[in-house]
PDB file of C-alpha atoms in Angstrom:
ATOM      1  CA  ASP W   1       2.245   9.944 -16.252  1.00 64.00           C
ATOM      2  CA  VAL W   2      -0.114  10.111 -13.320  1.00 62.00           C
ATOM      3  CA  LYS W   3       1.333  11.052 -10.070  1.00 88.00           C
ATOM      4  CA  VAL W   4       0.940  11.218  -6.340  1.00 93.00           C
ATOM      5  CA  THR W   5       3.434  13.651  -4.907  1.00 94.00           C
ATOM      6  CA  GLN W   6       4.605  13.874  -1.345  1.00 94.00           C
ATOM      7  CA  SER W   7       6.165  17.095  -0.303  1.00 87.00           C
ATOM      8  CA  SER W   8       9.162  15.784   1.574  1.00 89.00           C
ATOM      9  CA  ARG W   9      11.255  12.719   1.070  1.00 91.00           C
ATOM     10  CA  TYR W  10      13.048  12.930   4.428  1.00 94.00           C
ATOM     11  CA  LEU W  11      12.028  14.944   7.465  1.00 96.00           C
ATOM     12  CA  VAL W  12      13.546  15.196  11.004  1.00 97.00           C
ATOM     13  CA  LYS W  13      11.461  16.843  13.721  1.00 97.00           C
ATOM     14  CA  ARG W  14      11.662  17.253  17.422  1.00 97.00           C
ATOM     15  CA  THR W  15       9.330  15.708  19.970  1.00 97.00           C
ATOM     16  CA  GLY W  16       6.390  17.917  20.587  1.00 97.00           C
ATOM     17  CA  GLU W  17       6.519  19.712  17.266  1.00 97.00           C
ATOM     18  CA  LYS W  18       3.518  19.963  14.993  1.00 97.00           C
ATOM     19  CA  VAL W  19       4.252  18.239  11.738  1.00 97.00           C
ATOM     20  CA  PHE W  20       2.455  18.551   8.397  1.00 97.00           C
ATOM     21  CA  LEU W  21       2.870  15.973   5.707  1.00 97.00           C
ATOM     22  CA  GLU W  22       1.411  16.977   2.361  1.00 96.00           C
ATOM     23  CA  CYS W  23       0.233  14.874  -0.480  1.00 96.00           C
ATOM     24  CA  VAL W  24      -1.005  16.019  -3.916  1.00 97.00           C
ATOM     25  CA  GLN W  25      -2.485  13.889  -6.711  1.00 94.00           C
ATOM     26  CA  ASP W  26      -3.179  14.935 -10.307  1.00 92.00           C
ATOM     27  CA  MET W  27      -5.487  12.120 -11.269  1.00 85.00           C
ATOM     28  CA  ASP W  28      -8.798  13.575 -10.115  1.00 87.00           C
ATOM     29  CA  HIS W  29      -9.178  10.661  -7.760  1.00 87.00           C
ATOM     30  CA  GLU W  30     -11.959  10.713  -5.234  1.00 88.00           C
ATOM     31  CA  ASN W  31     -10.155   8.635  -2.527  1.00 90.00           C
ATOM     32  CA  MET W  32      -6.989   9.511  -0.770  1.00 93.00           C
ATOM     33  CA  PHE W  33      -5.177   7.563   1.993  1.00 94.00           C
ATOM     34  CA  TRP W  34      -2.439   7.930   4.547  1.00 96.00           C
ATOM     35  CA  TYR W  35      -0.499   4.861   5.659  1.00 95.00           C
ATOM     36  CA  ARG W  36       2.515   4.274   7.808  1.00 96.00           C
ATOM     37  CA  GLN W  37       4.951   1.463   7.049  1.00 94.00           C
ATOM     38  CA  ASP W  38       7.047  -0.217   9.671  1.00 93.00           C
ATOM     39  CA  PRO W  39       9.295  -3.240   9.458  1.00 87.00           C
ATOM     40  CA  GLY W  40       7.370  -6.412  10.086  1.00 85.00           C
ATOM     41  CA  LEU W  41       3.994  -4.620  10.273  1.00 88.00           C
ATOM     42  CA  GLY W  42       3.416  -3.744   6.639  1.00 88.00           C
ATOM     43  CA  LEU W  43       1.281  -0.769   5.649  1.00 91.00           C
ATOM     44  CA  ARG W  44      -1.244   0.357   8.246  1.00 93.00           C
ATOM     45  CA  LEU W  45      -4.045   2.735   7.398  1.00 92.00           C
ATOM     46  CA  ILE W  46      -4.112   5.960   9.460  1.00 96.00           C
ATOM     47  CA  TYR W  47      -6.900   7.921   7.849  1.00 94.00           C
ATOM     48  CA  PHE W  48      -8.696   8.103   4.465  1.00 91.00           C
ATOM     49  CA  SER W  49     -10.897  10.526   2.656  1.00 93.00           C
ATOM     50  CA  TYR W  50     -13.536   9.747  -0.003  1.00 89.00           C
ATOM     51  CA  ASP W  51     -14.389  13.381  -0.815  1.00 88.00           C
ATOM     52  CA  VAL W  52     -13.443  16.872  -0.062  1.00 90.00           C
ATOM     53  CA  LYS W  53     -13.817  17.757   3.639  1.00 87.00           C
ATOM     54  CA  MET W  54     -14.742  14.063   4.249  1.00 89.00           C
ATOM     55  CA  LYS W  55     -12.486  11.855   6.419  1.00 92.00           C
ATOM     56  CA  GLU W  56     -12.647   8.506   8.144  1.00 91.00           C
ATOM     57  CA  LYS W  57     -10.376   6.928  10.690  1.00 92.00           C
ATOM     58  CA  GLY W  58      -8.319   3.966   9.676  1.00 90.00           C
ATOM     59  CA  ASP W  59      -6.824   1.387  11.922  1.00 89.00           C
ATOM     60  CA  ILE W  60      -4.298   3.548  13.820  1.00 94.00           C
ATOM     61  CA  PRO W  61      -5.646   7.170  13.896  1.00 96.00           C
ATOM     62  CA  GLU W  62      -4.371   8.067  17.422  1.00 96.00           C
ATOM     63  CA  GLY W  63      -1.990  10.987  17.426  1.00 96.00           C
ATOM     64  CA  TYR W  64      -2.879  12.069  13.894  1.00 97.00           C
ATOM     65  CA  SER W  65      -5.414  14.224  12.132  1.00 97.00           C
ATOM     66  CA  VAL W  66      -5.994  15.017   8.506  1.00 97.00           C
ATOM     67  CA  SER W  67      -7.274  17.822   6.265  1.00 96.00           C
ATOM     68  CA  ARG W  68      -8.827  17.712   2.773  1.00 96.00           C
ATOM     69  CA  GLU W  69      -9.821  21.158   1.728  1.00 94.00           C
ATOM     70  CA  LYS W  70      -9.347  20.461  -1.973  1.00 95.00           C
ATOM     71  CA  LYS W  71      -9.799  17.296  -3.984  1.00 94.00           C
ATOM     72  CA  GLU W  72      -6.261  16.980  -5.036  1.00 96.00           C
ATOM     73  CA  ARG W  73      -4.600  17.558  -1.647  1.00 96.00           C
ATOM     74  CA  PHE W  74      -4.674  15.470   1.538  1.00 97.00           C
ATOM     75  CA  SER W  75      -2.672  16.539   4.529  1.00 97.00           C
ATOM     76  CA  LEU W  76      -1.588  14.406   7.535  1.00 97.00           C
ATOM     77  CA  ILE W  77      -1.009  16.336  10.751  1.00 97.00           C
ATOM     78  CA  LEU W  78       0.878  15.117  13.782  1.00 97.00           C
ATOM     79  CA  GLU W  79      -0.370  17.474  16.449  1.00 94.00           C
ATOM     80  CA  SER W  80       2.583  16.830  18.810  1.00 97.00           C
ATOM     81  CA  ALA W  81       5.171  14.527  17.349  1.00 97.00           C
ATOM     82  CA  SER W  82       6.467  11.659  19.442  1.00 97.00           C
ATOM     83  CA  THR W  83       9.331   9.251  18.932  1.00 97.00           C
ATOM     84  CA  ASN W  84       6.971   6.372  18.275  1.00 96.00           C
ATOM     85  CA  GLN W  85       5.649   8.220  15.174  1.00 98.00           C
ATOM     86  CA  THR W  86       9.121   7.719  13.559  1.00 98.00           C
ATOM     87  CA  SER W  87       8.133   5.813  10.422  1.00 97.00           C
ATOM     88  CA  MET W  88       7.721   5.813   6.655  1.00 96.00           C
ATOM     89  CA  TYR W  89       4.543   7.587   5.616  1.00 97.00           C
ATOM     90  CA  LEU W  90       2.929   6.723   2.355  1.00 95.00           C
ATOM     91  CA  CYS W  91       0.074   8.608   0.664  1.00 95.00           C
ATOM     92  CA  ALA W  92      -2.128   6.894  -1.906  1.00 93.00           C
ATOM     93  CA  SER W  93      -5.123   7.763  -4.038  1.00 91.00           C
ATOM     94  CA  SER W  94      -7.645   5.749  -5.983  1.00 86.00           C
ATOM     95  CA  PHE W  95     -10.896   5.859  -7.917  1.00 79.00           C
ATOM     96  CA  VAL W  96     -14.082   4.981  -6.189  1.00 72.00           C
ATOM     97  CA  GLY W  97     -14.813   2.334  -8.792  1.00 65.00           C
ATOM     98  CA  TRP W  98     -13.003   0.225 -11.368  1.00 59.00           C
ATOM     99  CA  ASP W  99     -10.512   1.601 -13.767  1.00 59.00           C
ATOM    100  CA  ARG W 100     -10.806  -0.369 -16.987  1.00 55.00           C
ATOM    101  CA  ASP W 101      -7.745   1.027 -18.537  1.00 56.00           C
ATOM    102  CA  ARG W 102      -5.554  -0.129 -15.612  1.00 57.00           C
ATOM    103  CA  ASN W 103      -7.588  -3.161 -14.840  1.00 55.00           C
ATOM    104  CA  ASN W 104      -7.634  -2.222 -11.205  1.00 62.00           C
ATOM    105  CA  TYR W 105      -8.917   0.360  -8.843  1.00 65.00           C
ATOM    106  CA  GLY W 106      -6.180   2.802  -9.882  1.00 67.00           C
ATOM    107  CA  TYR W 107      -4.471   2.713  -6.457  1.00 80.00           C
ATOM    108  CA  THR W 108      -1.333   4.915  -6.791  1.00 87.00           C
ATOM    109  CA  PHE W 109       1.143   5.468  -4.089  1.00 91.00           C
ATOM    110  CA  GLY W 110       3.418   8.463  -3.466  1.00 93.00           C
ATOM    111  CA  SER W 111       7.148   7.932  -2.925  1.00 91.00           C
ATOM    112  CA  GLY W 112       6.901   8.210   0.833  1.00 94.00           C
ATOM    113  CA  THR W 113       8.182  10.482   3.559  1.00 95.00           C
ATOM    114  CA  ARG W 114      10.640   9.078   6.049  1.00 95.00           C
ATOM    115  CA  LEU W 115       9.959  10.940   9.254  1.00 97.00           C
ATOM    116  CA  THR W 116      12.346  10.746  12.154  1.00 97.00           C
ATOM    117  CA  VAL W 117      11.202  12.300  15.489  1.00 97.00           C
ATOM    118  CA  VAL W 118      14.098  12.935  17.865  1.00 97.00           C
TER     119      VAL W 118
ATOM    120  CA  GLU B   1     -10.403  -8.577  12.895  1.00 75.00           C
ATOM    121  CA  ASP B   2      -9.447  -8.606   9.248  1.00 81.00           C
ATOM    122  CA  LYS B   3      -5.947  -9.737   8.579  1.00 89.00           C
ATOM    123  CA  VAL B   4      -3.551 -10.563   5.712  1.00 94.00           C
ATOM    124  CA  VAL B   5      -0.533 -12.805   6.459  1.00 95.00           C
ATOM    125  CA  GLN B   6       2.424 -13.151   4.166  1.00 96.00           C
ATOM    126  CA  SER B   7       5.144 -15.791   4.281  1.00 96.00           C
ATOM    127  CA  PRO B   8       7.985 -16.031   4.376  1.00 95.00           C
ATOM    128  CA  LEU B   9       8.913 -12.673   5.836  1.00 93.00           C
ATOM    129  CA  SER B  10      12.147 -12.767   3.983  1.00 94.00           C
ATOM    130  CA  LEU B  11      14.184 -14.953   1.775  1.00 95.00           C
ATOM    131  CA  VAL B  12      17.447 -14.897  -0.084  1.00 97.00           C
ATOM    132  CA  VAL B  13      17.866 -16.842  -3.398  1.00 97.00           C
ATOM    133  CA  HIS B  14      20.315 -16.968  -6.215  1.00 97.00           C
ATOM    134  CA  GLU B  15      19.707 -15.653  -9.683  1.00 97.00           C
ATOM    135  CA  GLY B  16      17.853 -18.140 -11.788  1.00 97.00           C
ATOM    136  CA  ASP B  17      15.972 -19.689  -8.835  1.00 97.00           C
ATOM    137  CA  THR B  18      12.157 -19.846  -8.764  1.00 97.00           C
ATOM    138  CA  VAL B  19      10.466 -18.441  -5.780  1.00 98.00           C
ATOM    139  CA  THR B  20       6.940 -18.711  -4.374  1.00 98.00           C
ATOM    140  CA  LEU B  21       5.483 -16.090  -2.076  1.00 98.00           C
ATOM    141  CA  ASN B  22       2.463 -16.717  -0.055  1.00 98.00           C
ATOM    142  CA  CYS B  23      -0.500 -14.671   1.123  1.00 98.00           C
ATOM    143  CA  SER B  24      -3.442 -15.845   3.258  1.00 97.00           C
ATOM    144  CA  TYR B  25      -6.263 -13.679   4.375  1.00 96.00           C
ATOM    145  CA  GLU B  26      -9.233 -13.460   6.642  1.00 93.00           C
ATOM    146  CA  VAL B  27     -11.564 -10.585   5.773  1.00 87.00           C
ATOM    147  CA  THR B  28     -15.176 -10.038   6.164  1.00 83.00           C
ATOM    148  CA  ASN B  29     -16.175  -8.777   2.734  1.00 84.00           C
ATOM    149  CA  PHE B  30     -13.541  -9.837   0.276  1.00 88.00           C
ATOM    150  CA  ARG B  31     -13.639  -8.162  -3.077  1.00 87.00           C
ATOM    151  CA  SER B  32     -10.111  -8.655  -4.645  1.00 89.00           C
ATOM    152  CA  LEU B  33      -6.536  -9.368  -3.790  1.00 93.00           C
ATOM    153  CA  LEU B  34      -3.655  -7.165  -5.049  1.00 93.00           C
ATOM    154  CA  TRP B  35       0.109  -7.700  -5.248  1.00 95.00           C
ATOM    155  CA  TYR B  36       2.592  -4.912  -5.191  1.00 94.00           C
ATOM    156  CA  LYS B  37       6.379  -4.659  -5.671  1.00 95.00           C
ATOM    157  CA  GLN B  38       8.141  -2.037  -3.514  1.00 92.00           C
ATOM    158  CA  GLU B  39      11.700  -1.134  -4.179  1.00 89.00           C
ATOM    159  CA  LYS B  40      13.090   1.970  -2.514  1.00 78.00           C
ATOM    160  CA  LYS B  41      10.003   4.071  -2.812  1.00 78.00           C
ATOM    161  CA  ALA B  42       6.466   3.796  -3.900  1.00 84.00           C
ATOM    162  CA  PRO B  43       4.785   0.323  -4.168  1.00 89.00           C
ATOM    163  CA  THR B  44       4.022  -0.437  -7.790  1.00 89.00           C
ATOM    164  CA  PHE B  45       1.084  -2.526  -8.900  1.00 88.00           C
ATOM    165  CA  LEU B  46       1.627  -6.067 -10.130  1.00 93.00           C
ATOM    166  CA  PHE B  47      -1.638  -7.957 -10.213  1.00 91.00           C
ATOM    167  CA  MET B  48      -5.227  -7.874  -9.085  1.00 90.00           C
ATOM    168  CA  LEU B  49      -7.100 -11.125  -8.557  1.00 92.00           C
ATOM    169  CA  THR B  50     -10.779 -11.451  -8.083  1.00 89.00           C
ATOM    170  CA  SER B  51     -11.601 -15.031  -9.316  1.00 88.00           C
ATOM    171  CA  SER B  52     -10.359 -18.323  -8.082  1.00 91.00           C
ATOM    172  CA  GLY B  53      -8.106 -20.461 -10.251  1.00 91.00           C
ATOM    173  CA  ILE B  54      -7.377 -17.979 -12.941  1.00 91.00           C
ATOM    174  CA  GLU B  55      -3.668 -17.382 -13.337  1.00 93.00           C
ATOM    175  CA  LYS B  56      -2.421 -13.900 -14.162  1.00 93.00           C
ATOM    176  CA  LYS B  57       0.934 -13.588 -15.829  1.00 95.00           C
ATOM    177  CA  SER B  58       3.288 -10.786 -16.605  1.00 94.00           C
ATOM    178  CA  GLY B  59       6.663 -11.995 -17.929  1.00 96.00           C
ATOM    179  CA  ARG B  60       8.323 -14.086 -15.321  1.00 97.00           C
ATOM    180  CA  LEU B  61       5.709 -13.240 -12.625  1.00 97.00           C
ATOM    181  CA  SER B  62       2.475 -15.046 -12.122  1.00 97.00           C
ATOM    182  CA  SER B  63      -0.136 -15.181  -9.534  1.00 97.00           C
ATOM    183  CA  ILE B  64      -3.251 -17.188  -8.627  1.00 97.00           C
ATOM    184  CA  LEU B  65      -6.024 -16.965  -6.089  1.00 96.00           C
ATOM    185  CA  ASP B  66      -7.863 -19.653  -4.133  1.00 95.00           C
ATOM    186  CA  LYS B  67     -10.994 -18.111  -2.640  1.00 91.00           C
ATOM    187  CA  LYS B  68     -11.973 -21.377  -0.997  1.00 93.00           C
ATOM    188  CA  GLU B  69      -8.742 -21.782   0.975  1.00 93.00           C
ATOM    189  CA  LEU B  70      -8.352 -17.977   1.228  1.00 95.00           C
ATOM    190  CA  PHE B  71      -4.842 -17.576  -0.108  1.00 95.00           C
ATOM    191  CA  SER B  72      -2.858 -16.394  -3.095  1.00 97.00           C
ATOM    192  CA  ILE B  73       0.689 -17.147  -4.375  1.00 98.00           C
ATOM    193  CA  LEU B  74       3.007 -14.958  -6.387  1.00 98.00           C
ATOM    194  CA  ASN B  75       5.610 -16.940  -8.420  1.00 98.00           C
ATOM    195  CA  ILE B  76       8.709 -15.508  -9.886  1.00 98.00           C
ATOM    196  CA  THR B  77      10.710 -17.718 -12.260  1.00 97.00           C
ATOM    197  CA  ALA B  78      14.327 -17.271 -13.323  1.00 97.00           C
ATOM    198  CA  THR B  79      14.818 -14.579 -10.716  1.00 98.00           C
ATOM    199  CA  GLN B  80      17.144 -11.643 -11.420  1.00 97.00           C
ATOM    200  CA  THR B  81      18.827  -9.216  -9.094  1.00 96.00           C
ATOM    201  CA  GLY B  82      16.245  -6.607 -10.218  1.00 96.00           C
ATOM    202  CA  ASP B  83      13.544  -8.664  -8.556  1.00 97.00           C
ATOM    203  CA  SER B  84      14.945  -7.734  -5.172  1.00 97.00           C
ATOM    204  CA  ALA B  85      12.252  -5.882  -3.455  1.00 96.00           C
ATOM    205  CA  VAL B  86       9.487  -6.064  -0.806  1.00 94.00           C
ATOM    206  CA  TYR B  87       6.417  -7.824  -2.193  1.00 96.00           C
ATOM    207  CA  LEU B  88       3.198  -6.586  -0.629  1.00 95.00           C
ATOM    208  CA  CYS B  89      -0.099  -8.390  -0.716  1.00 95.00           C
ATOM    209  CA  ALA B  90      -3.292  -6.444   0.056  1.00 93.00           C
ATOM    210  CA  VAL B  91      -6.957  -7.348   0.142  1.00 92.00           C
ATOM    211  CA  LYS B  92      -9.618  -4.963  -0.923  1.00 87.00           C
ATOM    212  CA  GLU B  93     -12.925  -5.165   0.835  1.00 79.00           C
ATOM    213  CA  TYR B  94     -16.198  -3.575  -0.152  1.00 71.00           C
ATOM    214  CA  GLY B  95     -15.593   0.109   0.282  1.00 68.00           C
ATOM    215  CA  ASN B  96     -12.299   1.845  -0.459  1.00 70.00           C
ATOM    216  CA  LYS B  97      -9.754   0.413   1.969  1.00 77.00           C
ATOM    217  CA  LEU B  98      -6.907  -2.008   1.363  1.00 86.00           C
ATOM    218  CA  VAL B  99      -5.688  -4.274   4.197  1.00 89.00           C
ATOM    219  CA  PHE B 100      -2.003  -5.038   3.808  1.00 92.00           C
ATOM    220  CA  GLY B 101       0.153  -7.896   4.889  1.00 93.00           C
ATOM    221  CA  ALA B 102       3.623  -7.249   6.407  1.00 92.00           C
ATOM    222  CA  GLY B 103       5.347  -7.978   3.119  1.00 94.00           C
ATOM    223  CA  THR B 104       8.058 -10.367   2.028  1.00 95.00           C
ATOM    224  CA  ILE B 105      11.524  -9.172   1.572  1.00 94.00           C
ATOM    225  CA  LEU B 106      13.114 -10.882  -1.382  1.00 96.00           C
ATOM    226  CA  ARG B 107      16.831 -10.651  -2.041  1.00 97.00           C
ATOM    227  CA  VAL B 108      18.317 -12.125  -5.220  1.00 97.00           C
ATOM    228  CA  LYS B 109      22.033 -12.763  -5.150  1.00 96.00           C
ATOM    229  CA  SER B 110      24.075 -12.810  -8.287  1.00 92.00           C
TER     230      SER B 110
END
């Protein structure tokens, strides 16, 4: 079965630490996304990438950066973690176009990383 | 600003009840609307709707889109405790991004 794998399920970091969240997909998808999910706010897009070394800001990029050196891997970086970045982080990937077999765009999510910054 | 609004934010029902979840949207370049079910981990895909008035069904779940009034509903009949989850509505615009609503938390009591 196709997969999006996030490296950590739970993470606890201290304020000011540099944090790396890793995401790997095995579906040869062009697009990859990082969202954060907070109660009452739904999923909000942080950054996305539509090709290797390409990235675009989402709705809430402040305090984050990303890296996509290989097609299958998309990393989210918190340069200096703060308590307001405590959240659930979800990675997703998708095709550029329509996936006839799935009858959708093939959006697939990882299981999420629950990050707590203390 | 593009937005997707879901209602109710949460509800509690008893097994066997029928529930209707609502999703309204205001986006600039609508392409499709998607429903996801999220239990304790990754959201899983339920439906994608692109045309008005065409109901999509999968077992006890069904969904329909109204592009004139800019909303969609997700119906679940004969609810079971396994239906307890967060139901997410998202709109895909031209391009590659999804805009999500806040979700509806459904709890089905036995």
